[in-house]
Amino acid sequence: MTVPLLSLQGLTKAYPGVVANDSVSFDIGEGEVHALLGENGAGKSTLVKMIYGLVKPDSGKMLLRGQPFEPAEPRQARADGIAMVFQHFSLFDALNVAENIALGMENPPEMRDLAARIREVSETYGLPLDPFRTVGDLSAGERQRVEIIRCLLQDPKLLIMDEPTSVLTPQEVEILFKTLQKLQSEGTSILYISHKLEEIRTLCDHATILRLGKNVGECTPSETSARDMAEMMVGSSLQTPQRAAREFGEVAMDITGLSVPAPSAFGTALKNVHLKVRKGEILGIGGVAGNGQDELLGVLSGETLTDADAVKLHGKPIGRLGPTARRRFGVLAAPEERLGHAAAPDMSLTENAMLTGSVREGLEKNGFLDWGATTDFAERIIKAFDVRTPGPGNAARSLSGGNLQKFVIGREVLQDPDVLVVNQPTWGVDAAAAAAIRQSLLDLAAKGAAVICISQDLDELMEISDSFAALNEGRLSAPREAAGLTVDEIGLMMGGAHGMEVAHV
Amino acid sequence: MIRLEKRPQPSRAWSMATPLVAVLATMFFGGLLFAVLGKPPVEAIRTIFWEPLFGEFAFYYRPQLLVKGAPLVLIAIGLSLGFRAGIWNIGAEGQYIMGAIFGAGAGLAFYPSESFLIFPFMVIAGAFGGWLWAMIPAILKTRFGTNEILVSLMLVYVAEQFLASVSLGLLKNPEGFGFPGSRNLQSWDAAHNAELIAGSGMHWGVVAALIAVIFAYVLLNRHMTGYHIRLTGEAPRAAKFAGVNPTRLVLFCLGTSGALAGLAGMFEVSGPSGQISIDFNVGYGFTAIIVAFLGRLHPVGILLAGGLMALTYIGGDIAQSNLQLPAAAIQVFQGMLLFFLLAFDLLTNFRIAIGKPEVA
């Protein structure tokens, strides 16, 4: 048997209170696309951080082509041919592509030579990119290309990709896969982290599945069903949300011809948005991040005021009403950014329950606050949505992302909204809790509420929405019935690959 | 290697202990400073902290504590509301001056009437003067997006010029033999903010300061406006989502702090100081910023911090005259107090960990 490129043997890493990785072992062969599968919090990120030299393992060892490999810092890992594309890009919006790439290099060459090399690599691997464009103007897919090209310039032996497709349109995913396949054919190994099973089945040769920090199994994805892999990930059988057949009522929320200028230089302007959602209907809004999702939520929640007639609730103009007045009328929202937008990090859960609950839960009388009732409300949310926390007195920032997300969604759902707007409702939430959140949205719709669900997770949208529309550069496509939509159609609604063709490789 | 780790939750114990630790550290390093200057360190620290309270002449100094502490607390309470919300009124000194001018002016307009309505009218006019002066940065900020730190600070110097102008002109004592300065309000019963109990130092300003502490406590803990203030300071975007109207909040915070600073100025001019003069203001408005932070922007904390600050002022004066400590050394000492407070404050949200750092 040949020596694997990278062999992990019994890697263990513990943080105070949690074992992130518990003696994880597996091999990555030369030229292999290896998937690392697992739910949020399964320990995938810690594991790759150890490989990339960001975290030092407590015990266990790594062998690179049979030689001991102990990177003390990322620079050393890079020198040994390991490159990583992070889920969150580290790019400066105000600089251009070449400048951004030069910033990450030890000895950057002349800008003109660098630009030439960027062009060369981008053409070779079918990643169209102009080195002199400003990063702030690029789509998420293009930004990711910057990161990938930054890695490829180092000529890596192992490329680590952390959830690369979460920000891409289906067409952009296709471009990315072509690139990865070309890299593989040249002998580069790829460690591919994801929880999207279908793409792992198309792309990867081998998969390692992590659960609660332990390696719980390996499989060959092309021969294993997605459901089996999912159950290995979760460790139990999955419950699919139940949707009851529903009758739609009259139009609850109606947006006509809404245009809003971009709030900042790198924000997105909303352009001529039309939207109607009926009672009992779930409208799914897809689209790649940064195409106006935040701005649309702001318009619906009342944070951004518009012409009175642009936003109508049951036919009444509410465009000039702020968040408090809209809550009184039953329009509730849960923004994407949990810490700092949906919740105040340093305030307790009780105080955060007050944040949106004061009007509808009657937590305020003549301006004076009823903290007793607020604590009860917070406890109700914690109980109903299974939020893991010692109690409502704990600060919001002490909760894990998924738990806080449950709290934020629960806070709105329990207030019995007429119209609920959620943005990325299950982002960072484990599969079981995500299913519970989706179920609660479906239940809410079954009770006659209109739900607008903005999400980048197409599977989620297909699972719960009745109709589907996509945001692309601030424009909303015409909504279509969700049942029967194909991936290609959805991709086209999302604006394709931003006008870029799949390059021929 | 020593590094800082963010705590999952702010530590309650440290947030209580920080001021005490800061005072102890200031005593220690202040003592070192005095020793280097060739003064007996223990004696100097004892003079500053002990003498005003329990020394031989404490009967004189104790009322002084109230007289000096009250305006500091009154102004700091107002400032703390804004500071909590990230609205930085640095110009309390100017609002204090304007409150004094409006208060004194409103009274002197009726000289020599002995109506009992004069003093209440002066109180209202004083608060109005401070409020008006604070509305300038507030309106400029909400309408044109100017920076309230710069505008409010610059207006201090405008107020000082205005003070000089009225002392020499509009409010000048016609029977003052040409000296600058207004009539002395202490010798006019209707306008005099006299001690409520003779010899105690307790005047209406002290009462107002205590009321302000209670008012601020209730506002911050039990009222929607206070909740919005705290929310805005901690997470501005969440505040907007909660429905806070930023414009209204700026007007409220700057207005309240201006009115309270104006009240402080009015009580000072009609009481301990007695008259409008060119050098009427002595920096209470700036020192109150320190008091507000020393009290951790908490009403009760500010009450204690105001007392402590007054103590170091009076103790510092005694140390200057008894031990010939230079005035600059006392100021360094007071600066140290704020410095250590902010430094130790870090421990509320961070803990010190020893070991190899992890890049994550």
PDB file of N, CA and C in Angstrom, chain A residues 229-300:
ATOM      1  N   MET A 229     -25.895   8.578   5.270  1.00  0.00           N
ATOM      2  CA  MET A 229     -24.830   9.462   5.758  1.00  0.00           C
ATOM      3  C   MET A 229     -25.379  10.428   6.796  1.00  0.00           C
ATOM      4  N   ALA A 230     -26.573  10.947   6.528  1.00  0.00           N
ATOM      5  CA  ALA A 230     -27.166  11.895   7.466  1.00  0.00           C
ATOM      6  C   ALA A 230     -27.398  11.234   8.812  1.00  0.00           C
ATOM      7  N   GLU A 231     -27.848   9.998   8.791  1.00  0.00           N
ATOM      8  CA  GLU A 231     -28.118   9.334  10.061  1.00  0.00           C
ATOM      9  C   GLU A 231     -26.830   9.010  10.802  1.00  0.00           C
ATOM     10  N   MET A 232     -25.751   8.755  10.044  1.00  0.00           N
ATOM     11  CA  MET A 232     -24.458   8.584  10.706  1.00  0.00           C
ATOM     12  C   MET A 232     -24.023   9.888  11.364  1.00  0.00           C
ATOM     13  N   MET A 233     -24.279  10.994  10.690  1.00  0.00           N
ATOM     14  CA  MET A 233     -23.908  12.312  11.215  1.00  0.00           C
ATOM     15  C   MET A 233     -24.656  12.633  12.498  1.00  0.00           C
ATOM     16  N   VAL A 234     -25.960  12.362  12.479  1.00  0.00           N
ATOM     17  CA  VAL A 234     -26.810  12.753  13.594  1.00  0.00           C
ATOM     18  C   VAL A 234     -26.804  11.690  14.678  1.00  0.00           C
ATOM     19  N   GLY A 235     -26.586  10.439  14.280  1.00  0.00           N
ATOM     20  CA  GLY A 235     -26.538   9.368  15.267  1.00  0.00           C
ATOM     21  C   GLY A 235     -27.906   8.831  15.605  1.00  0.00           C
ATOM     22  N   SER A 236     -28.915   9.253  14.882  1.00  0.00           N
ATOM     23  CA  SER A 236     -30.250   8.707  15.114  1.00  0.00           C
ATOM     24  C   SER A 236     -31.033   8.899  13.836  1.00  0.00           C
ATOM     25  N   SER A 237     -32.217   8.355  13.790  1.00  0.00           N
ATOM     26  CA  SER A 237     -32.970   8.535  12.562  1.00  0.00           C
ATOM     27  C   SER A 237     -33.533   9.962  12.525  1.00  0.00           C
ATOM     28  N   LEU A 238     -33.605  10.481  11.334  1.00  0.00           N
ATOM     29  CA  LEU A 238     -33.995  11.883  11.165  1.00  0.00           C
ATOM     30  C   LEU A 238     -35.498  12.033  11.072  1.00  0.00           C
ATOM     31  N   GLN A 239     -35.987  13.128  11.599  1.00  0.00           N
ATOM     32  CA  GLN A 239     -37.409  13.408  11.471  1.00  0.00           C
ATOM     33  C   GLN A 239     -37.614  14.499  10.438  1.00  0.00           C
ATOM     34  N   THR A 240     -38.362  14.206   9.446  1.00  0.00           N
ATOM     35  CA  THR A 240     -38.627  15.240   8.454  1.00  0.00           C
ATOM     36  C   THR A 240     -39.846  16.028   8.910  1.00  0.00           C
ATOM     37  N   PRO A 241     -39.756  17.369   8.815  1.00  0.00           N
ATOM     38  CA  PRO A 241     -40.906  18.172   9.224  1.00  0.00           C
ATOM     39  C   PRO A 241     -42.167  17.780   8.456  1.00  0.00           C
ATOM     40  N   GLN A 242     -43.292  17.796   9.144  1.00  0.00           N
ATOM     41  CA  GLN A 242     -44.561  17.425   8.535  1.00  0.00           C
ATOM     42  C   GLN A 242     -45.275  18.682   8.058  1.00  0.00           C
ATOM     43  N   ARG A 243     -45.658  18.690   6.836  1.00  0.00           N
ATOM     44  CA  ARG A 243     -46.459  19.837   6.402  1.00  0.00           C
ATOM     45  C   ARG A 243     -47.875  19.374   6.109  1.00  0.00           C
ATOM     46  N   ALA A 244     -48.792  20.005   6.766  1.00  0.00           N
ATOM     47  CA  ALA A 244     -50.191  19.679   6.540  1.00  0.00           C
ATOM     48  C   ALA A 244     -50.662  20.488   5.334  1.00  0.00           C
ATOM     49  N   ALA A 245     -51.634  19.949   4.643  1.00  0.00           N
ATOM     50  CA  ALA A 245     -52.207  20.699   3.534  1.00  0.00           C
ATOM     51  C   ALA A 245     -52.919  21.925   4.098  1.00  0.00           C
ATOM     52  N   ARG A 246     -52.702  23.084   3.488  1.00  0.00           N
ATOM     53  CA  ARG A 246     -53.277  24.297   4.057  1.00  0.00           C
ATOM     54  C   ARG A 246     -54.039  25.064   2.983  1.00  0.00           C
ATOM     55  N   GLU A 247     -55.024  25.802   3.436  1.00  0.00           N
ATOM     56  CA  GLU A 247     -55.717  26.738   2.558  1.00  0.00           C
ATOM     57  C   GLU A 247     -55.075  28.097   2.769  1.00  0.00           C
ATOM     58  N   PHE A 248     -54.820  28.828   1.708  1.00  0.00           N
ATOM     59  CA  PHE A 248     -54.278  30.169   1.881  1.00  0.00           C
ATOM     60  C   PHE A 248     -55.418  31.169   1.995  1.00  0.00           C
ATOM     61  N   GLY A 249     -55.251  32.130   2.870  1.00  0.00           N
ATOM     62  CA  GLY A 249     -56.266  33.159   3.039  1.00  0.00           C
ATOM     63  C   GLY A 249     -55.962  34.370   2.181  1.00  0.00           C
ATOM     64  N   GLU A 250     -56.461  35.512   2.640  1.00  0.00           N
ATOM     65  CA  GLU A 250     -56.242  36.747   1.881  1.00  0.00           C
ATOM     66  C   GLU A 250     -54.776  37.176   1.997  1.00  0.00           C
ATOM     67  N   VAL A 251     -54.390  38.152   1.178  1.00  0.00           N
ATOM     68  CA  VAL A 251     -53.008  38.638   1.189  1.00  0.00           C
ATOM     69  C   VAL A 251     -52.730  39.363   2.502  1.00  0.00           C
ATOM     70  N   ALA A 252     -51.694  38.933   3.210  1.00  0.00           N
ATOM     71  CA  ALA A 252     -51.360  39.568   4.482  1.00  0.00           C
ATOM     72  C   ALA A 252     -50.350  40.697   4.292  1.00  0.00           C
ATOM     73  N   MET A 253     -49.260  40.383   3.641  1.00  0.00           N
ATOM     74  CA  MET A 253     -48.202  41.375   3.443  1.00  0.00           C
ATOM     75  C   MET A 253     -48.046  41.617   1.957  1.00  0.00           C
ATOM     76  N   ASP A 254     -47.949  42.875   1.596  1.00  0.00           N
ATOM     77  CA  ASP A 254     -47.939  43.224   0.178  1.00  0.00           C
ATOM     78  C   ASP A 254     -46.924  44.331  -0.042  1.00  0.00           C
ATOM     79  N   ILE A 255     -45.895  44.035  -0.832  1.00  0.00           N
ATOM     80  CA  ILE A 255     -44.891  45.056  -1.154  1.00  0.00           C
ATOM     81  C   ILE A 255     -44.996  45.334  -2.645  1.00  0.00           C
ATOM     82  N   THR A 256     -45.124  46.608  -2.994  1.00  0.00           N
ATOM     83  CA  THR A 256     -45.232  46.941  -4.414  1.00  0.00           C
ATOM     84  C   THR A 256     -44.221  48.004  -4.799  1.00  0.00           C
ATOM     85  N   GLY A 257     -43.448  47.685  -5.805  1.00  0.00           N
ATOM     86  CA  GLY A 257     -42.535  48.665  -6.409  1.00  0.00           C
ATOM     87  C   GLY A 257     -41.615  49.325  -5.420  1.00  0.00           C
ATOM     88  N   LEU A 258     -41.066  48.537  -4.522  1.00  0.00           N
ATOM     89  CA  LEU A 258     -40.235  49.100  -3.462  1.00  0.00           C
ATOM     90  C   LEU A 258     -38.787  49.234  -3.933  1.00  0.00           C
ATOM     91  N   SER A 259     -38.257  50.434  -3.820  1.00  0.00           N
ATOM     92  CA  SER A 259     -36.830  50.646  -4.081  1.00  0.00           C
ATOM     93  C   SER A 259     -36.237  51.379  -2.897  1.00  0.00           C
ATOM     94  N   VAL A 260     -35.115  50.895  -2.417  1.00  0.00           N
ATOM     95  CA  VAL A 260     -34.434  51.529  -1.287  1.00  0.00           C
ATOM     96  C   VAL A 260     -32.957  51.641  -1.637  1.00  0.00           C
ATOM     97  N   PRO A 261     -32.374  52.840  -1.492  1.00  0.00           N
ATOM     98  CA  PRO A 261     -30.940  52.953  -1.792  1.00  0.00           C
ATOM     99  C   PRO A 261     -30.106  52.143  -0.797  1.00  0.00           C
ATOM    100  N   ALA A 262     -28.892  51.771  -1.210  1.00  0.00           N
ATOM    101  CA  ALA A 262     -28.021  50.979  -0.341  1.00  0.00           C
ATOM    102  C   ALA A 262     -27.681  51.771   0.910  1.00  0.00           C
ATOM    103  N   PRO A 263     -27.745  51.133   2.079  1.00  0.00           N
ATOM    104  CA  PRO A 263     -27.463  51.838   3.325  1.00  0.00           C
ATOM    105  C   PRO A 263     -25.989  52.222   3.473  1.00  0.00           C
ATOM    106  N   SER A 264     -25.086  51.493   2.824  1.00  0.00           N
ATOM    107  CA  SER A 264     -23.664  51.841   2.918  1.00  0.00           C
ATOM    108  C   SER A 264     -23.009  51.502   1.595  1.00  0.00           C
ATOM    109  N   ALA A 265     -21.716  51.845   1.482  1.00  0.00           N
ATOM    110  CA  ALA A 265     -21.025  51.665   0.208  1.00  0.00           C
ATOM    111  C   ALA A 265     -21.037  50.202  -0.233  1.00  0.00           C
ATOM    112  N   PHE A 266     -21.009  49.272   0.748  1.00  0.00           N
ATOM    113  CA  PHE A 266     -20.962  47.871   0.370  1.00  0.00           C
ATOM    114  C   PHE A 266     -22.273  47.148   0.663  1.00  0.00           C
ATOM    115  N   GLY A 267     -23.318  47.904   0.925  1.00  0.00           N
ATOM    116  CA  GLY A 267     -24.635  47.311   1.097  1.00  0.00           C
ATOM    117  C   GLY A 267     -25.273  47.126  -0.274  1.00  0.00           C
ATOM    118  N   THR A 268     -26.497  46.647  -0.273  1.00  0.00           N
ATOM    119  CA  THR A 268     -27.178  46.394  -1.538  1.00  0.00           C
ATOM    120  C   THR A 268     -28.445  47.238  -1.601  1.00  0.00           C
ATOM    121  N   ALA A 269     -28.671  47.867  -2.741  1.00  0.00           N
ATOM    122  CA  ALA A 269     -29.903  48.621  -2.915  1.00  0.00           C
ATOM    123  C   ALA A 269     -31.000  47.659  -3.336  1.00  0.00           C
ATOM    124  N   LEU A 270     -32.214  47.883  -2.809  1.00  0.00           N
ATOM    125  CA  LEU A 270     -33.348  47.081  -3.269  1.00  0.00           C
ATOM    126  C   LEU A 270     -33.955  47.786  -4.473  1.00  0.00           C
ATOM    127  N   LYS A 271     -34.219  47.016  -5.536  1.00  0.00           N
ATOM    128  CA  LYS A 271     -34.689  47.632  -6.761  1.00  0.00           C
ATOM    129  C   LYS A 271     -36.040  47.051  -7.159  1.00  0.00           C
ATOM    130  N   ASN A 272     -37.048  47.886  -7.126  1.00  0.00           N
ATOM    131  CA  ASN A 272     -38.376  47.546  -7.639  1.00  0.00           C
ATOM    132  C   ASN A 272     -38.840  46.163  -7.180  1.00  0.00           C
ATOM    133  N   VAL A 273     -38.892  45.989  -5.868  1.00  0.00           N
ATOM    134  CA  VAL A 273     -39.280  44.691  -5.314  1.00  0.00           C
ATOM    135  C   VAL A 273     -40.795  44.593  -5.207  1.00  0.00           C
ATOM    136  N   HIS A 274     -41.345  43.498  -5.726  1.00  0.00           N
ATOM    137  CA  HIS A 274     -42.768  43.198  -5.562  1.00  0.00           C
ATOM    138  C   HIS A 274     -42.885  41.896  -4.792  1.00  0.00           C
ATOM    139  N   LEU A 275     -43.817  41.845  -3.861  1.00  0.00           N
ATOM    140  CA  LEU A 275     -43.920  40.635  -3.037  1.00  0.00           C
ATOM    141  C   LEU A 275     -45.306  40.581  -2.424  1.00  0.00           C
ATOM    142  N   LYS A 276     -45.885  39.394  -2.447  1.00  0.00           N
ATOM    143  CA  LYS A 276     -47.189  39.205  -1.811  1.00  0.00           C
ATOM    144  C   LYS A 276     -47.122  37.914  -1.049  1.00  0.00           C
ATOM    145  N   VAL A 277     -47.591  37.924   0.188  1.00  0.00           N
ATOM    146  CA  VAL A 277     -47.671  36.651   0.891  1.00  0.00           C
ATOM    147  C   VAL A 277     -49.021  36.571   1.591  1.00  0.00           C
ATOM    148  N   ARG A 278     -49.677  35.412   1.402  1.00  0.00           N
ATOM    149  CA  ARG A 278     -51.037  35.245   1.925  1.00  0.00           C
ATOM    150  C   ARG A 278     -51.002  34.613   3.305  1.00  0.00           C
ATOM    151  N   LYS A 279     -52.111  34.715   3.993  1.00  0.00           N
ATOM    152  CA  LYS A 279     -52.246  34.038   5.286  1.00  0.00           C
ATOM    153  C   LYS A 279     -52.065  32.548   5.102  1.00  0.00           C
ATOM    154  N   GLY A 280     -51.267  31.943   5.952  1.00  0.00           N
ATOM    155  CA  GLY A 280     -51.075  30.504   5.876  1.00  0.00           C
ATOM    156  C   GLY A 280     -50.031  30.077   4.867  1.00  0.00           C
ATOM    157  N   GLU A 281     -49.426  31.048   4.186  1.00  0.00           N
ATOM    158  CA  GLU A 281     -48.459  30.720   3.150  1.00  0.00           C
ATOM    159  C   GLU A 281     -47.026  30.942   3.657  1.00  0.00           C
ATOM    160  N   ILE A 282     -46.119  30.081   3.238  1.00  0.00           N
ATOM    161  CA  ILE A 282     -44.701  30.326   3.521  1.00  0.00           C
ATOM    162  C   ILE A 282     -44.026  30.690   2.206  1.00  0.00           C
ATOM    163  N   LEU A 283     -43.502  31.899   2.161  1.00  0.00           N
ATOM    164  CA  LEU A 283     -42.772  32.340   0.980  1.00  0.00           C
ATOM    165  C   LEU A 283     -41.285  32.179   1.265  1.00  0.00           C
ATOM    166  N   GLY A 284     -40.624  31.353   0.474  1.00  0.00           N
ATOM    167  CA  GLY A 284     -39.186  31.177   0.631  1.00  0.00           C
ATOM    168  C   GLY A 284     -38.460  32.132  -0.287  1.00  0.00           C
ATOM    169  N   ILE A 285     -37.458  32.836   0.266  1.00  0.00           N
ATOM    170  CA  ILE A 285     -36.671  33.741  -0.567  1.00  0.00           C
ATOM    171  C   ILE A 285     -35.236  33.265  -0.554  1.00  0.00           C
ATOM    172  N   GLY A 286     -34.787  32.787  -1.708  1.00  0.00           N
ATOM    173  CA  GLY A 286     -33.424  32.281  -1.814  1.00  0.00           C
ATOM    174  C   GLY A 286     -32.496  33.350  -2.342  1.00  0.00           C
ATOM    175  N   GLY A 287     -31.256  32.981  -2.525  1.00  0.00           N
ATOM    176  CA  GLY A 287     -30.287  33.928  -3.058  1.00  0.00           C
ATOM    177  C   GLY A 287     -29.005  33.842  -2.268  1.00  0.00           C
ATOM    178  N   VAL A 288     -27.916  34.220  -2.952  1.00  0.00           N
ATOM    179  CA  VAL A 288     -26.615  34.187  -2.312  1.00  0.00           C
ATOM    180  C   VAL A 288     -26.502  35.363  -1.343  1.00  0.00           C
ATOM    181  N   ALA A 289     -25.806  35.165  -0.239  1.00  0.00           N
ATOM    182  CA  ALA A 289     -25.659  36.210   0.767  1.00  0.00           C
ATOM    183  C   ALA A 289     -25.199  37.521   0.144  1.00  0.00           C
ATOM    184  N   GLY A 290     -25.670  38.620   0.697  1.00  0.00           N
ATOM    185  CA  GLY A 290     -25.217  39.926   0.232  1.00  0.00           C
ATOM    186  C   GLY A 290     -25.968  40.410  -0.996  1.00  0.00           C
ATOM    187  N   ASN A 291     -27.086  39.794  -1.316  1.00  0.00           N
ATOM    188  CA  ASN A 291     -27.862  40.271  -2.456  1.00  0.00           C
ATOM    189  C   ASN A 291     -29.092  41.054  -2.036  1.00  0.00           C
ATOM    190  N   GLY A 292     -29.114  41.496  -0.795  1.00  0.00           N
ATOM    191  CA  GLY A 292     -30.213  42.335  -0.341  1.00  0.00           C
ATOM    192  C   GLY A 292     -31.061  41.693   0.738  1.00  0.00           C
ATOM    193  N   GLN A 293     -30.620  40.562   1.268  1.00  0.00           N
ATOM    194  CA  GLN A 293     -31.406  39.873   2.298  1.00  0.00           C
ATOM    195  C   GLN A 293     -31.591  40.741   3.547  1.00  0.00           C
ATOM    196  N   ASP A 294     -30.471  41.264   4.061  1.00  0.00           N
ATOM    197  CA  ASP A 294     -30.543  42.108   5.257  1.00  0.00           C
ATOM    198  C   ASP A 294     -31.432  43.314   5.020  1.00  0.00           C
ATOM    199  N   GLU A 295     -31.264  43.913   3.846  1.00  0.00           N
ATOM    200  CA  GLU A 295     -32.001  45.124   3.536  1.00  0.00           C
ATOM    201  C   GLU A 295     -33.505  44.832   3.441  1.00  0.00           C
ATOM    202  N   LEU A 296     -33.845  43.680   2.849  1.00  0.00           N
ATOM    203  CA  LEU A 296     -35.250  43.316   2.725  1.00  0.00           C
ATOM    204  C   LEU A 296     -35.854  43.078   4.106  1.00  0.00           C
ATOM    205  N   LEU A 297     -35.092  42.428   4.979  1.00  0.00           N
ATOM    206  CA  LEU A 297     -35.606  42.191   6.326  1.00  0.00           C
ATOM    207  C   LEU A 297     -35.831  43.530   7.037  1.00  0.00           C
ATOM    208  N   GLY A 298     -34.890  44.463   6.832  1.00  0.00           N
ATOM    209  CA  GLY A 298     -35.016  45.780   7.466  1.00  0.00           C
ATOM    210  C   GLY A 298     -36.289  46.493   7.035  1.00  0.00           C
ATOM    211  N   VAL A 299     -36.623  46.375   5.750  1.00  0.00           N
ATOM    212  CA  VAL A 299     -37.826  47.013   5.228  1.00  0.00           C
ATOM    213  C   VAL A 299     -39.077  46.383   5.827  1.00  0.00           C
ATOM    214  N   LEU A 300     -39.039  45.068   6.025  1.00  0.00           N
ATOM    215  CA  LEU A 300     -40.214  44.375   6.552  1.00  0.00           C
ATOM    216  C   LEU A 300     -40.366  44.588   8.059  1.00  0.00           C
TER     217      LEU A 300
END
